C-alpha positions as CSV (number, residue, x, y, z in Angstrom):
1,X,-3.9,-26.6,-47.6
2,X,-2.8,-26.2,-44.1
3,X,-2.8,-29.0,-41.6
4,X,-4.3,-28.8,-38.1
5,X,-0.8,-28.7,-36.4
6,X,0.4,-25.7,-38.4
7,X,-2.8,-23.8,-37.6
8,X,-2.3,-24.7,-33.9
9,X,1.3,-23.5,-33.9
10,X,0.3,-20.3,-35.6
11,X,-2.3,-19.6,-33.0
12,X,0.1,-20.4,-30.2
13,X,2.5,-17.7,-31.5
14,X,-0.3,-15.2,-31.7
15,X,-1.3,-15.6,-28.0
16,X,2.3,-15.8,-26.6
17,X,2.5,-12.1,-25.7
18,X,-0.8,-12.4,-23.7
19,X,0.2,-15.6,-21.8
20,X,3.9,-14.8,-21.1
21,X,3.5,-11.0,-20.7
22,X,5.2,-8.1,-22.5
23,X,8.9,-7.4,-22.2
24,X,9.4,-4.0,-20.6
25,X,12.6,-2.0,-21.1
26,X,15.0,-1.9,-18.2
27,X,14.0,1.1,-16.1
28,X,12.0,2.1,-13.0
29,X,8.8,4.0,-12.5
30,X,6.4,5.2,-9.8
31,X,2.8,5.7,-10.6
32,X,0.2,7.1,-8.1
33,X,-3.5,7.5,-8.2
34,X,-5.9,9.3,-5.8
35,X,-7.6,6.8,-3.5
36,X,-10.5,7.5,-1.0
37,X,-8.1,7.6,2.0
38,X,-5.0,9.0,0.4
39,X,-2.5,8.2,-2.4
40,X,-2.2,4.7,-3.8
41,X,1.2,4.2,-5.4
42,X,3.1,1.4,-7.3
43,X,6.8,1.4,-7.8
44,X,8.2,-1.0,-10.4
45,X,11.8,-1.8,-11.4
46,X,12.3,-3.8,-14.6
47,X,15.5,-5.6,-15.7
48,X,14.2,-6.1,-19.3
49,X,12.4,-9.4,-18.8
50,X,8.6,-10.0,-18.8
51,X,8.5,-10.0,-15.0
52,X,9.3,-7.0,-12.7
53,X,12.6,-7.2,-10.8
54,X,11.2,-5.3,-7.9
55,X,7.6,-4.3,-6.9
56,X,6.6,-2.0,-4.1
57,X,2.9,-1.1,-3.4
58,X,2.3,1.9,-1.2
59,X,-1.2,1.6,0.4
60,X,-3.2,4.8,1.1
61,X,-3.1,4.1,4.9
62,X,0.7,4.1,5.0
63,X,0.9,7.8,5.4
64,X,-1.5,7.7,8.4
65,X,0.7,5.2,10.2
66,X,3.8,7.5,10.2
67,X,2.1,10.2,12.2
68,X,-0.1,8.0,14.4
69,X,2.3,8.0,17.4
70,X,2.3,11.7,17.8
71,X,-1.4,12.1,17.1
72,X,-2.5,9.4,19.6
73,X,-0.8,11.0,22.6
74,X,-3.2,11.9,25.4
75,X,-5.9,9.7,23.8
76,X,-7.5,6.5,25.0
77,X,-6.5,3.3,23.1
78,X,-10.0,3.0,21.7
79,X,-9.7,6.4,20.0
80,X,-6.9,5.2,17.6
81,X,-9.5,4.1,15.1
82,X,-11.2,7.5,15.1
83,X,-7.8,9.3,14.8
84,X,-7.0,7.4,11.7
85,X,-10.3,8.3,10.1
86,X,-10.1,12.0,11.0
87,X,-7.9,14.9,10.0
88,X,-5.2,15.7,12.6
89,X,-6.5,19.2,12.9
90,X,-10.0,18.0,14.0
91,X,-8.8,15.6,16.7
92,X,-10.0,16.5,20.2
93,X,-7.3,16.0,22.9
94,X,-8.4,13.8,25.8
95,X,-6.8,12.7,29.0
96,X,-6.3,9.0,29.6
97,X,-9.1,8.1,32.0
98,X,-8.6,11.4,33.9
99,X,-5.1,10.4,35.1
100,X,-3.2,13.1,33.1
101,X,-1.0,10.4,31.7
102,X,0.2,10.7,28.1
103,X,-0.3,7.6,26.0
104,X,1.1,6.8,22.6
105,X,1.2,3.7,20.5
106,X,4.6,2.7,22.0
107,X,2.9,2.8,25.4
108,X,0.0,0.5,24.4
109,X,2.2,-2.6,24.9
110,X,2.7,-1.8,28.6
111,X,-1.0,-1.1,29.1
112,X,-2.2,-4.4,27.6
113,X,0.5,-6.7,28.9
């Protein structure tokens, strides 16, 4: 007949992989899925333990921020939200308050300071 302590220790060993996590072989991987606003990606690097050595999450809006400076020229600062939500081919070019001044995200600091 088994005692209560041996049943307890047996059940602890049964649930250890779920509480401590699985050991992953030492390697790296990038996995991406299609998200509503672009590609959502996760990059993991493992050193063989149950926790990742390095983790990098690439949000769908990251690709939008790379081209935002060139897409926002000749636009008003309030139009930046609309530019992010639209395709770059469908953006309508405007002049900044009729002054024929080009504006970009790097120029926004001088306008608001």
